[in-house]
PDB file of N, CA and C in Angstrom:
ATOM      1  N   UNK A   1       0.674  -1.323   0.286  1.00 89.00           N
ATOM      2  CA  UNK A   1       0.194   0.358   0.125  1.00 89.00           C
ATOM      3  C   UNK A   1       0.861   0.602  -0.231  1.00 89.00           C
ATOM      4  N   UNK A   2       2.315   0.845   0.646  1.00 91.00           N
ATOM      5  CA  UNK A   2       3.147   1.813   0.815  1.00 91.00           C
ATOM      6  C   UNK A   2       3.322   2.947  -0.325  1.00 91.00           C
ATOM      7  N   UNK A   3       3.802   1.953  -1.501  1.00 93.00           N
ATOM      8  CA  UNK A   3       4.358   1.888  -2.937  1.00 93.00           C
ATOM      9  C   UNK A   3       2.612   2.595  -3.505  1.00 93.00           C
ATOM     10  N   UNK A   4       2.267   1.962  -4.192  1.00 93.00           N
ATOM     11  CA  UNK A   4       1.179   2.583  -4.383  1.00 93.00           C
ATOM     12  C   UNK A   4       0.054   4.238  -3.660  1.00 93.00           C
ATOM     13  N   UNK A   5       0.755   4.732  -2.595  1.00 93.00           N
ATOM     14  CA  UNK A   5       1.094   5.991  -2.282  1.00 93.00           C
ATOM     15  C   UNK A   5       1.591   7.014  -2.389  1.00 93.00           C
ATOM     16  N   UNK A   6       2.841   6.104  -2.706  1.00 94.00           N
ATOM     17  CA  UNK A   6       3.957   7.223  -3.071  1.00 94.00           C
ATOM     18  C   UNK A   6       3.598   7.542  -5.107  1.00 94.00           C
ATOM     19  N   UNK A   7       3.099   6.819  -5.422  1.00 95.00           N
ATOM     20  CA  UNK A   7       3.328   6.490  -6.952  1.00 95.00           C
ATOM     21  C   UNK A   7       2.391   7.275  -7.080  1.00 95.00           C
ATOM     22  N   UNK A   8       0.892   7.241  -6.694  1.00 93.00           N
ATOM     23  CA  UNK A   8      -0.055   7.995  -6.762  1.00 93.00           C
ATOM     24  C   UNK A   8       0.490   9.655  -6.352  1.00 93.00           C
ATOM     25  N   UNK A   9       0.688  10.125  -5.398  1.00 94.00           N
ATOM     26  CA  UNK A   9       1.343  10.864  -5.225  1.00 94.00           C
ATOM     27  C   UNK A   9       2.434  11.560  -6.465  1.00 94.00           C
ATOM     28  N   UNK A  10       3.118  10.444  -6.702  1.00 93.00           N
ATOM     29  CA  UNK A  10       4.502  10.931  -7.657  1.00 93.00           C
ATOM     30  C   UNK A  10       3.764  11.567  -9.364  1.00 93.00           C
ATOM     31  N   UNK A  11       2.045  10.768  -8.985  1.00 93.00           N
ATOM     32  CA  UNK A  11       1.622  11.289 -10.802  1.00 93.00           C
ATOM     33  C   UNK A  11       0.806  12.195 -11.076  1.00 93.00           C
ATOM     34  N   UNK A  12       0.156  12.635  -9.979  1.00 92.00           N
ATOM     35  CA  UNK A  12      -0.094  13.911  -9.385  1.00 92.00           C
ATOM     36  C   UNK A  12      -1.647  13.856 -10.678  1.00 92.00           C
ATOM     37  N   UNK A  13      -2.204  12.944 -10.409  1.00 90.00           N
ATOM     38  CA  UNK A  13      -3.500  12.908 -10.983  1.00 90.00           C
ATOM     39  C   UNK A  13      -3.419  12.621 -12.310  1.00 90.00           C
ATOM     40  N   UNK A  14      -2.770  12.137 -12.995  1.00 91.00           N
ATOM     41  CA  UNK A  14      -2.311  11.605 -14.538  1.00 91.00           C
ATOM     42  C   UNK A  14      -2.485   9.611 -14.338  1.00 91.00           C
ATOM     43  N   UNK A  15      -2.441   9.256 -15.492  1.00 91.00           N
ATOM     44  CA  UNK A  15      -2.381   8.177 -15.289  1.00 91.00           C
ATOM     45  C   UNK A  15      -0.953   6.591 -15.459  1.00 91.00           C
ATOM     46  N   UNK A  16      -0.817   6.488 -14.261  1.00 94.00           N
ATOM     47  CA  UNK A  16      -0.115   5.786 -14.606  1.00 94.00           C
ATOM     48  C   UNK A  16       0.495   4.563 -15.402  1.00 94.00           C
ATOM     49  N   UNK A  17       1.009   4.572 -16.367  1.00 95.00           N
ATOM     50  CA  UNK A  17       0.960   3.248 -17.548  1.00 95.00           C
ATOM     51  C   UNK A  17       2.434   2.119 -16.719  1.00 95.00           C
ATOM     52  N   UNK A  18       2.925   2.251 -16.640  1.00 95.00           N
ATOM     53  CA  UNK A  18       4.054   1.472 -14.931  1.00 95.00           C
ATOM     54  C   UNK A  18       4.870   2.180 -14.276  1.00 95.00           C
ATOM     55  N   UNK A  19       5.436   0.945 -14.043  1.00 96.00           N
ATOM     56  CA  UNK A  19       6.042   1.685 -12.607  1.00 96.00           C
ATOM     57  C   UNK A  19       7.210   0.759 -12.215  1.00 96.00           C
ATOM     58  N   UNK A  20       8.859   1.466 -12.755  1.00 97.00           N
ATOM     59  CA  UNK A  20      10.006   0.632 -13.036  1.00 97.00           C
ATOM     60  C   UNK A  20      10.248   0.232 -11.351  1.00 97.00           C
ATOM     61  N   UNK A  21      11.395  -0.631 -11.427  1.00 96.00           N
ATOM     62  CA  UNK A  21      11.281  -0.748  -9.617  1.00 96.00           C
ATOM     63  C   UNK A  21      13.055  -1.566  -9.539  1.00 96.00           C
ATOM     64  N   UNK A  22      13.518  -1.166  -8.736  1.00 97.00           N
ATOM     65  CA  UNK A  22      14.320  -1.740  -8.936  1.00 97.00           C
ATOM     66  C   UNK A  22      14.716  -2.468  -7.156  1.00 97.00           C
ATOM     67  N   UNK A  23      15.015  -4.002  -7.372  1.00 96.00           N
ATOM     68  CA  UNK A  23      14.956  -4.325  -6.226  1.00 96.00           C
ATOM     69  C   UNK A  23      15.611  -5.490  -5.446  1.00 96.00           C
ATOM     70  N   UNK A  24      16.522  -5.532  -4.563  1.00 95.00           N
ATOM     71  CA  UNK A  24      17.649  -6.425  -4.004  1.00 95.00           C
ATOM     72  C   UNK A  24      16.845  -7.827  -3.956  1.00 95.00           C
ATOM     73  N   UNK A  25      17.524  -8.673  -3.775  1.00 91.00           N
ATOM     74  CA  UNK A  25      17.506  -9.977  -3.452  1.00 91.00           C
ATOM     75  C   UNK A  25      17.098 -10.284  -1.768  1.00 91.00           C
ATOM     76  N   UNK A  26      18.357  -9.271  -1.262  1.00 91.00           N
ATOM     77  CA  UNK A  26      17.927  -8.676   0.678  1.00 91.00           C
ATOM     78  C   UNK A  26      17.008  -8.918   0.767  1.00 91.00           C
ATOM     79  N   UNK A  27      16.019  -8.441  -0.070  1.00 91.00           N
ATOM     80  CA  UNK A  27      14.762  -7.949   0.421  1.00 91.00           C
ATOM     81  C   UNK A  27      13.349  -8.978   0.315  1.00 91.00           C
ATOM     82  N   UNK A  28      13.490 -10.117   0.461  1.00 87.00           N
ATOM     83  CA  UNK A  28      12.887 -10.966   0.479  1.00 87.00           C
ATOM     84  C   UNK A  28      11.513 -10.836   0.089  1.00 87.00           C
ATOM     85  N   UNK A  29      11.860  -9.743  -1.562  1.00 92.00           N
ATOM     86  CA  UNK A  29       9.983 -10.056  -2.324  1.00 92.00           C
ATOM     87  C   UNK A  29       9.960 -11.312  -2.890  1.00 92.00           C
ATOM     88  N   UNK A  30       8.996 -11.520  -2.667  1.00 90.00           N
ATOM     89  CA  UNK A  30       8.987 -12.438  -3.553  1.00 90.00           C
ATOM     90  C   UNK A  30       7.889 -12.520  -4.722  1.00 90.00           C
ATOM     91  N   UNK A  31       8.329 -12.125  -6.415  1.00 85.00           N
ATOM     92  CA  UNK A  31       8.182 -11.827  -7.333  1.00 85.00           C
ATOM     93  C   UNK A  31       6.054 -11.694  -7.375  1.00 85.00           C
ATOM     94  N   UNK A  32       5.610 -13.289  -7.305  1.00 88.00           N
ATOM     95  CA  UNK A  32       4.230 -13.480  -6.854  1.00 88.00           C
ATOM     96  C   UNK A  32       3.337 -12.677  -6.518  1.00 88.00           C
ATOM     97  N   UNK A  33       3.988 -12.522  -5.528  1.00 92.00           N
ATOM     98  CA  UNK A  33       3.595 -12.330  -3.824  1.00 92.00           C
ATOM     99  C   UNK A  33       3.283 -10.544  -3.741  1.00 92.00           C
ATOM    100  N   UNK A  34       4.447  -9.995  -4.827  1.00 93.00           N
ATOM    101  CA  UNK A  34       4.395  -8.408  -5.084  1.00 93.00           C
ATOM    102  C   UNK A  34       3.276  -8.707  -6.067  1.00 93.00           C
ATOM    103  N   UNK A  35       3.323  -8.966  -7.644  1.00 89.00           N
ATOM    104  CA  UNK A  35       2.228  -8.429  -8.455  1.00 89.00           C
ATOM    105  C   UNK A  35       1.010  -8.968  -7.910  1.00 89.00           C
ATOM    106  N   UNK A  36       0.669 -10.233  -7.065  1.00 91.00           N
ATOM    107  CA  UNK A  36      -1.042 -10.159  -6.833  1.00 91.00           C
ATOM    108  C   UNK A  36      -1.568  -8.993  -5.902  1.00 91.00           C
ATOM    109  N   UNK A  37      -0.308  -8.368  -4.464  1.00 92.00           N
ATOM    110  CA  UNK A  37      -0.676  -6.950  -4.075  1.00 92.00           C
ATOM    111  C   UNK A  37      -0.500  -6.196  -4.549  1.00 92.00           C
ATOM    112  N   UNK A  38      -0.203  -5.735  -5.301  1.00 93.00           N
ATOM    113  CA  UNK A  38      -0.256  -4.518  -6.288  1.00 93.00           C
ATOM    114  C   UNK A  38      -1.416  -4.892  -7.178  1.00 93.00           C
ATOM    115  N   UNK A  39      -1.960  -5.839  -7.952  1.00 90.00           N
ATOM    116  CA  UNK A  39      -3.034  -5.616  -8.143  1.00 90.00           C
ATOM    117  C   UNK A  39      -4.064  -5.746  -7.602  1.00 90.00           C
ATOM    118  N   UNK A  40      -4.155  -6.382  -6.349  1.00 89.00           N
ATOM    119  CA  UNK A  40      -4.910  -5.677  -5.294  1.00 89.00           C
ATOM    120  C   UNK A  40      -5.451  -4.426  -4.931  1.00 89.00           C
ATOM    121  N   UNK A  41      -4.133  -3.711  -4.170  1.00 90.00           N
ATOM    122  CA  UNK A  41      -3.794  -2.614  -3.606  1.00 90.00           C
ATOM    123  C   UNK A  41      -4.382  -1.118  -5.357  1.00 90.00           C
ATOM    124  N   UNK A  42      -4.452  -1.620  -6.166  1.00 89.00           N
ATOM    125  CA  UNK A  42      -4.597  -0.939  -7.865  1.00 89.00           C
ATOM    126  C   UNK A  42      -5.451  -0.441  -7.824  1.00 89.00           C
ATOM    127  N   UNK A  43      -6.665  -1.786  -8.152  1.00 85.00           N
ATOM    128  CA  UNK A  43      -7.243  -2.077  -9.119  1.00 85.00           C
ATOM    129  C   UNK A  43      -8.730  -1.183  -8.368  1.00 85.00           C
ATOM    130  N   UNK A  44      -8.732  -0.127  -7.648  1.00 79.00           N
ATOM    131  CA  UNK A  44     -10.003   1.177  -7.743  1.00 79.00           C
ATOM    132  C   UNK A  44      -9.067   1.928  -7.761  1.00 79.00           C
ATOM    133  N   UNK A  45      -8.533   2.177  -7.890  1.00 82.00           N
ATOM    134  CA  UNK A  45      -7.672   3.391  -8.329  1.00 82.00           C
ATOM    135  C   UNK A  45      -7.273   3.917  -9.701  1.00 82.00           C
ATOM    136  N   UNK A  46      -6.372   4.888  -9.728  1.00 78.00           N
ATOM    137  CA  UNK A  46      -5.546   5.261 -10.616  1.00 78.00           C
ATOM    138  C   UNK A  46      -4.748   4.773 -11.448  1.00 78.00           C
ATOM    139  N   UNK A  47      -4.480   3.699 -10.622  1.00 89.00           N
ATOM    140  CA  UNK A  47      -2.879   2.388 -10.648  1.00 89.00           C
ATOM    141  C   UNK A  47      -3.650   1.281 -11.682  1.00 89.00           C
ATOM    142  N   UNK A  48      -5.256   1.013 -11.344  1.00 83.00           N
ATOM    143  CA  UNK A  48      -5.585  -0.115 -12.227  1.00 83.00           C
ATOM    144  C   UNK A  48      -4.912  -0.573 -12.786  1.00 83.00           C
ATOM    145  N   UNK A  49      -4.683   0.216 -13.856  1.00 87.00           N
ATOM    146  CA  UNK A  49      -3.906  -0.375 -15.134  1.00 87.00           C
ATOM    147  C   UNK A  49      -2.666  -0.784 -15.096  1.00 87.00           C
ATOM    148  N   UNK A  50      -1.843  -0.264 -14.449  1.00 93.00           N
ATOM    149  CA  UNK A  50      -0.113  -0.055 -13.941  1.00 93.00           C
ATOM    150  C   UNK A  50       0.111  -0.938 -13.884  1.00 93.00           C
ATOM    151  N   UNK A  51       1.697  -1.487 -14.513  1.00 93.00           N
ATOM    152  CA  UNK A  51       2.479  -2.337 -14.629  1.00 93.00           C
ATOM    153  C   UNK A  51       3.885  -2.495 -13.835  1.00 93.00           C
ATOM    154  N   UNK A  52       4.233  -3.511 -13.198  1.00 94.00           N
ATOM    155  CA  UNK A  52       4.854  -3.333 -12.387  1.00 94.00           C
ATOM    156  C   UNK A  52       6.592  -3.737 -13.240  1.00 94.00           C
ATOM    157  N   UNK A  53       7.388  -3.204 -13.328  1.00 94.00           N
ATOM    158  CA  UNK A  53       8.579  -3.631 -14.119  1.00 94.00           C
ATOM    159  C   UNK A  53       9.255  -3.085 -13.599  1.00 94.00           C
ATOM    160  N   UNK A  54      10.305  -4.886 -12.407  1.00 94.00           N
ATOM    161  CA  UNK A  54      10.979  -4.799 -11.787  1.00 94.00           C
ATOM    162  C   UNK A  54      12.330  -5.592 -12.221  1.00 94.00           C
ATOM    163  N   UNK A  55      13.043  -4.447 -11.768  1.00 95.00           N
ATOM    164  CA  UNK A  55      14.888  -4.923 -12.285  1.00 95.00           C
ATOM    165  C   UNK A  55      15.218  -5.695 -10.946  1.00 95.00           C
ATOM    166  N   UNK A  56      15.697  -7.147 -10.460  1.00 94.00           N
ATOM    167  CA  UNK A  56      15.673  -7.979  -9.587  1.00 94.00           C
ATOM    168  C   UNK A  56      17.351  -8.028  -9.580  1.00 94.00           C
ATOM    169  N   UNK A  57      18.281  -7.250  -8.577  1.00 95.00           N
ATOM    170  CA  UNK A  57      19.862  -7.008  -8.160  1.00 95.00           C
ATOM    171  C   UNK A  57      19.939  -7.982  -6.985  1.00 95.00           C
ATOM    172  N   UNK A  58      20.903  -8.736  -7.593  1.00 94.00           N
ATOM    173  CA  UNK A  58      21.573  -9.385  -6.846  1.00 94.00           C
ATOM    174  C   UNK A  58      22.636  -8.906  -5.459  1.00 94.00           C
ATOM    175  N   UNK A  59      22.557 -10.055  -4.708  1.00 93.00           N
ATOM    176  CA  UNK A  59      23.211  -9.523  -3.511  1.00 93.00           C
ATOM    177  C   UNK A  59      24.128  -9.648  -4.180  1.00 93.00           C
ATOM    178  N   UNK A  60      25.624  -8.857  -3.309  1.00 96.00           N
ATOM    179  CA  UNK A  60      26.734  -8.841  -3.600  1.00 96.00           C
ATOM    180  C   UNK A  60      28.055  -8.044  -2.126  1.00 96.00           C
ATOM    181  N   UNK A  61      28.785  -8.690  -2.214  1.00 96.00           N
ATOM    182  CA  UNK A  61      29.431  -8.714  -0.994  1.00 96.00           C
ATOM    183  C   UNK A  61      30.631  -8.216  -1.513  1.00 96.00           C
ATOM    184  N   UNK A  62      31.403  -6.979  -0.346  1.00 97.00           N
ATOM    185  CA  UNK A  62      33.220  -6.316  -0.786  1.00 97.00           C
ATOM    186  C   UNK A  62      33.483  -7.008   0.719  1.00 97.00           C
ATOM    187  N   UNK A  63      34.571  -7.401   0.441  1.00 96.00           N
ATOM    188  CA  UNK A  63      36.334  -7.544   1.733  1.00 96.00           C
ATOM    189  C   UNK A  63      37.171  -6.426   2.501  1.00 96.00           C
ATOM    190  N   UNK A  64      37.339  -6.319   3.544  1.00 96.00           N
ATOM    191  CA  UNK A  64      38.050  -5.650   3.034  1.00 96.00           C
ATOM    192  C   UNK A  64      39.672  -5.710   2.050  1.00 96.00           C
ATOM    193  N   UNK A  65      40.118  -7.273   1.397  1.00 97.00           N
ATOM    194  CA  UNK A  65      40.734  -7.544   0.767  1.00 97.00           C
ATOM    195  C   UNK A  65      40.840  -6.550  -1.009  1.00 97.00           C
ATOM    196  N   UNK A  66      39.273  -6.333  -1.548  1.00 96.00           N
ATOM    197  CA  UNK A  66      38.610  -6.375  -1.972  1.00 96.00           C
ATOM    198  C   UNK A  66      38.242  -6.536  -2.866  1.00 96.00           C
ATOM    199  N   UNK A  67      38.196  -7.624  -2.646  1.00 97.00           N
ATOM    200  CA  UNK A  67      36.954  -8.661  -3.559  1.00 97.00           C
ATOM    201  C   UNK A  67      35.473  -8.397  -3.125  1.00 97.00           C
ATOM    202  N   UNK A  68      35.207  -8.819  -4.478  1.00 96.00           N
ATOM    203  CA  UNK A  68      33.615  -8.169  -4.911  1.00 96.00           C
ATOM    204  C   UNK A  68      32.893 -10.004  -5.459  1.00 96.00           C
ATOM    205  N   UNK A  69      31.945 -10.017  -4.718  1.00 95.00           N
ATOM    206  CA  UNK A  69      31.312 -11.174  -5.013  1.00 95.00           C
ATOM    207  C   UNK A  69      29.651 -10.832  -4.699  1.00 95.00           C
ATOM    208  N   UNK A  70      28.686 -11.899  -5.797  1.00 93.00           N
ATOM    209  CA  UNK A  70      27.490 -11.627  -5.490  1.00 93.00           C
ATOM    210  C   UNK A  70      27.809 -13.228  -4.716  1.00 93.00           C
ATOM    211  N   UNK A  71      26.140 -13.106  -3.837  1.00 90.00           N
ATOM    212  CA  UNK A  71      26.212 -13.871  -2.486  1.00 90.00           C
ATOM    213  C   UNK A  71      24.525 -14.514  -2.515  1.00 90.00           C
ATOM    214  N   UNK A  72      24.170 -15.406  -2.012  1.00 82.00           N
ATOM    215  CA  UNK A  72      22.991 -15.891  -2.428  1.00 82.00           C
ATOM    216  C   UNK A  72      22.368 -15.808  -0.611  1.00 82.00           C
ATOM    217  N   UNK A  73      21.171 -15.445  -0.739  1.00 70.00           N
ATOM    218  CA  UNK A  73      20.664 -14.766   0.827  1.00 70.00           C
ATOM    219  C   UNK A  73      21.209 -16.094   1.462  1.00 70.00           C
ATOM    220  N   UNK A  74      22.074 -17.199   1.567  1.00 74.00           N
ATOM    221  CA  UNK A  74      22.124 -17.616   2.795  1.00 74.00           C
ATOM    222  C   UNK A  74      23.856 -18.088   2.972  1.00 74.00           C
ATOM    223  N   UNK A  75      24.351 -16.990   1.453  1.00 78.00           N
ATOM    224  CA  UNK A  75      25.476 -17.686   2.101  1.00 78.00           C
ATOM    225  C   UNK A  75      26.166 -16.942   2.555  1.00 78.00           C
ATOM    226  N   UNK A  76      25.880 -15.918   3.969  1.00 80.00           N
ATOM    227  CA  UNK A  76      26.502 -15.006   4.538  1.00 80.00           C
ATOM    228  C   UNK A  76      27.406 -13.752   4.022  1.00 80.00           C
ATOM    229  N   UNK A  77      28.098 -13.441   5.033  1.00 88.00           N
ATOM    230  CA  UNK A  77      28.904 -12.432   4.812  1.00 88.00           C
ATOM    231  C   UNK A  77      30.375 -12.449   4.120  1.00 88.00           C
ATOM    232  N   UNK A  78      30.458 -13.472   4.435  1.00 91.00           N
ATOM    233  CA  UNK A  78      31.964 -14.020   4.370  1.00 91.00           C
ATOM    234  C   UNK A  78      32.539 -14.282   2.645  1.00 91.00           C
ATOM    235  N   UNK A  79      33.801 -13.447   2.663  1.00 93.00           N
ATOM    236  CA  UNK A  79      34.402 -13.733   0.974  1.00 93.00           C
ATOM    237  C   UNK A  79      34.466 -15.265   0.471  1.00 93.00           C
ATOM    238  N   UNK A  80      34.194 -15.618  -0.187  1.00 91.00           N
ATOM    239  CA  UNK A  80      34.372 -16.826  -0.859  1.00 91.00           C
ATOM    240  C   UNK A  80      36.196 -16.927  -1.497  1.00 91.00           C
ATOM    241  N   UNK A  81      36.775 -16.406  -1.536  1.00 93.00           N
ATOM    242  CA  UNK A  81      37.611 -15.865  -2.257  1.00 93.00           C
ATOM    243  C   UNK A  81      38.998 -16.415  -0.722  1.00 93.00           C
ATOM    244  N   UNK A  82      38.948 -15.491   0.036  1.00 94.00           N
ATOM    245  CA  UNK A  82      39.525 -14.903   1.443  1.00 94.00           C
ATOM    246  C   UNK A  82      38.939 -15.729   2.529  1.00 94.00           C
ATOM    247  N   UNK A  83      37.652 -15.367   2.818  1.00 93.00           N
ATOM    248  CA  UNK A  83      37.312 -15.639   3.473  1.00 93.00           C
ATOM    249  C   UNK A  83      37.049 -14.815   4.898  1.00 93.00           C
ATOM    250  N   UNK A  84      37.394 -13.825   4.448  1.00 95.00           N
ATOM    251  CA  UNK A  84      36.971 -12.500   5.784  1.00 95.00           C
ATOM    252  C   UNK A  84      35.544 -12.184   5.402  1.00 95.00           C
ATOM    253  N   UNK A  85      35.557 -11.364   6.432  1.00 94.00           N
ATOM    254  CA  UNK A  85      33.792 -11.071   7.080  1.00 94.00           C
ATOM    255  C   UNK A  85      33.917  -9.686   5.659  1.00 94.00           C
ATOM    256  N   UNK A  86      33.170  -9.401   4.756  1.00 94.00           N
ATOM    257  CA  UNK A  86      32.006  -8.869   4.063  1.00 94.00           C
ATOM    258  C   UNK A  86      30.832  -7.982   4.330  1.00 94.00           C
ATOM    259  N   UNK A  87      31.353  -6.674   3.450  1.00 95.00           N
ATOM    260  CA  UNK A  87      30.413  -5.806   3.608  1.00 95.00           C
ATOM    261  C   UNK A  87      29.376  -6.054   2.353  1.00 95.00           C
ATOM    262  N   UNK A  88      27.948  -5.342   3.032  1.00 94.00           N
ATOM    263  CA  UNK A  88      27.218  -5.456   1.503  1.00 94.00           C
ATOM    264  C   UNK A  88      27.225  -4.584   0.631  1.00 94.00           C
ATOM    265  N   UNK A  89      27.285  -4.758  -0.739  1.00 96.00           N
ATOM    266  CA  UNK A  89      27.422  -3.669  -1.336  1.00 96.00           C
ATOM    267  C   UNK A  89      26.123  -3.510  -2.558  1.00 96.00           C
ATOM    268  N   UNK A  90      25.210  -4.741  -2.728  1.00 96.00           N
ATOM    269  CA  UNK A  90      24.031  -4.346  -3.214  1.00 96.00           C
ATOM    270  C   UNK A  90      23.197  -6.089  -3.117  1.00 96.00           C
ATOM    271  N   UNK A  91      22.322  -5.617  -3.244  1.00 94.00           N
ATOM    272  CA  UNK A  91      20.906  -6.579  -3.065  1.00 94.00           C
ATOM    273  C   UNK A  91      20.132  -5.950  -2.005  1.00 94.00           C
ATOM    274  N   UNK A  92      20.177  -5.004  -0.886  1.00 94.00           N
ATOM    275  CA  UNK A  92      18.976  -4.224   0.082  1.00 94.00           C
ATOM    276  C   UNK A  92      18.422  -2.831  -0.244  1.00 94.00           C
ATOM    277  N   UNK A  93      17.910  -3.112  -1.853  1.00 96.00           N
ATOM    278  CA  UNK A  93      17.755  -1.866  -2.457  1.00 96.00           C
ATOM    279  C   UNK A  93      15.893  -2.151  -2.782  1.00 96.00           C
ATOM    280  N   UNK A  94      15.138  -1.196  -2.732  1.00 95.00           N
ATOM    281  CA  UNK A  94      13.634  -1.235  -2.938  1.00 95.00           C
ATOM    282  C   UNK A  94      13.615   0.067  -3.059  1.00 95.00           C
ATOM    283  N   UNK A  95      14.320   0.641  -4.960  1.00 96.00           N
ATOM    284  CA  UNK A  95      13.498   1.488  -4.881  1.00 96.00           C
ATOM    285  C   UNK A  95      13.115   2.144  -6.492  1.00 96.00           C
ATOM    286  N   UNK A  96      11.960   3.083  -6.720  1.00 96.00           N
ATOM    287  CA  UNK A  96      11.470   3.961  -7.049  1.00 96.00           C
ATOM    288  C   UNK A  96      12.255   3.875  -8.504  1.00 96.00           C
ATOM    289  N   UNK A  97      12.353   2.730  -9.450  1.00 97.00           N
ATOM    290  CA  UNK A  97      13.198   3.952 -10.111  1.00 97.00           C
ATOM    291  C   UNK A  97      12.710   5.434 -11.513  1.00 97.00           C
ATOM    292  N   UNK A  98      11.518   5.010 -12.045  1.00 95.00           N
ATOM    293  CA  UNK A  98      10.734   5.733 -12.627  1.00 95.00           C
ATOM    294  C   UNK A  98       8.629   5.244 -12.837  1.00 95.00           C
ATOM    295  N   UNK A  99       8.195   6.152 -12.977  1.00 96.00           N
ATOM    296  CA  UNK A  99       6.559   6.282 -13.466  1.00 96.00           C
ATOM    297  C   UNK A  99       6.575   6.652 -14.803  1.00 96.00           C
ATOM    298  N   UNK A 100       5.829   5.649 -15.739  1.00 95.00           N
ATOM    299  CA  UNK A 100       5.349   6.334 -16.820  1.00 95.00           C
ATOM    300  C   UNK A 100       4.402   6.993 -17.327  1.00 95.00           C
ATOM    301  N   UNK A 101       3.883   7.929 -16.757  1.00 94.00           N
ATOM    302  CA  UNK A 101       2.944   8.545 -16.592  1.00 94.00           C
ATOM    303  C   UNK A 101       2.336   9.030 -18.105  1.00 94.00           C
ATOM    304  N   UNK A 102       1.250   9.383 -18.083  1.00 89.00           N
ATOM    305  CA  UNK A 102      -0.041   9.699 -19.629  1.00 89.00           C
ATOM    306  C   UNK A 102       0.477  11.513 -19.005  1.00 89.00           C
ATOM    307  N   UNK A 103       0.192  11.917 -20.719  1.00 76.00           N
ATOM    308  CA  UNK A 103       0.403  13.543 -20.166  1.00 76.00           C
ATOM    309  C   UNK A 103       0.223  14.105 -20.338  1.00 76.00           C
TER     310      UNK A 103
END
């Protein structure tokens, strides 16, 4: 519902055609569940025909040695190259990139 509120506010009364999102793997978003929820919260609003365009971002870490590696949600934050603890550099995103509206 928060996503629908933000998109509605940004659209300023115009018809929304699509919403481009960038969502990280660590956000634990289930694609089918998000699509279902979007249809439910948008159906009786000006967002009813708006499609979600989702760019999925893999999780990645960087260790103190500078190694950058993609990791799975259950791999942890240890560098697979050197074994040092890493910090998350991608995968936590949940960003509205742009909204396509009628002029």
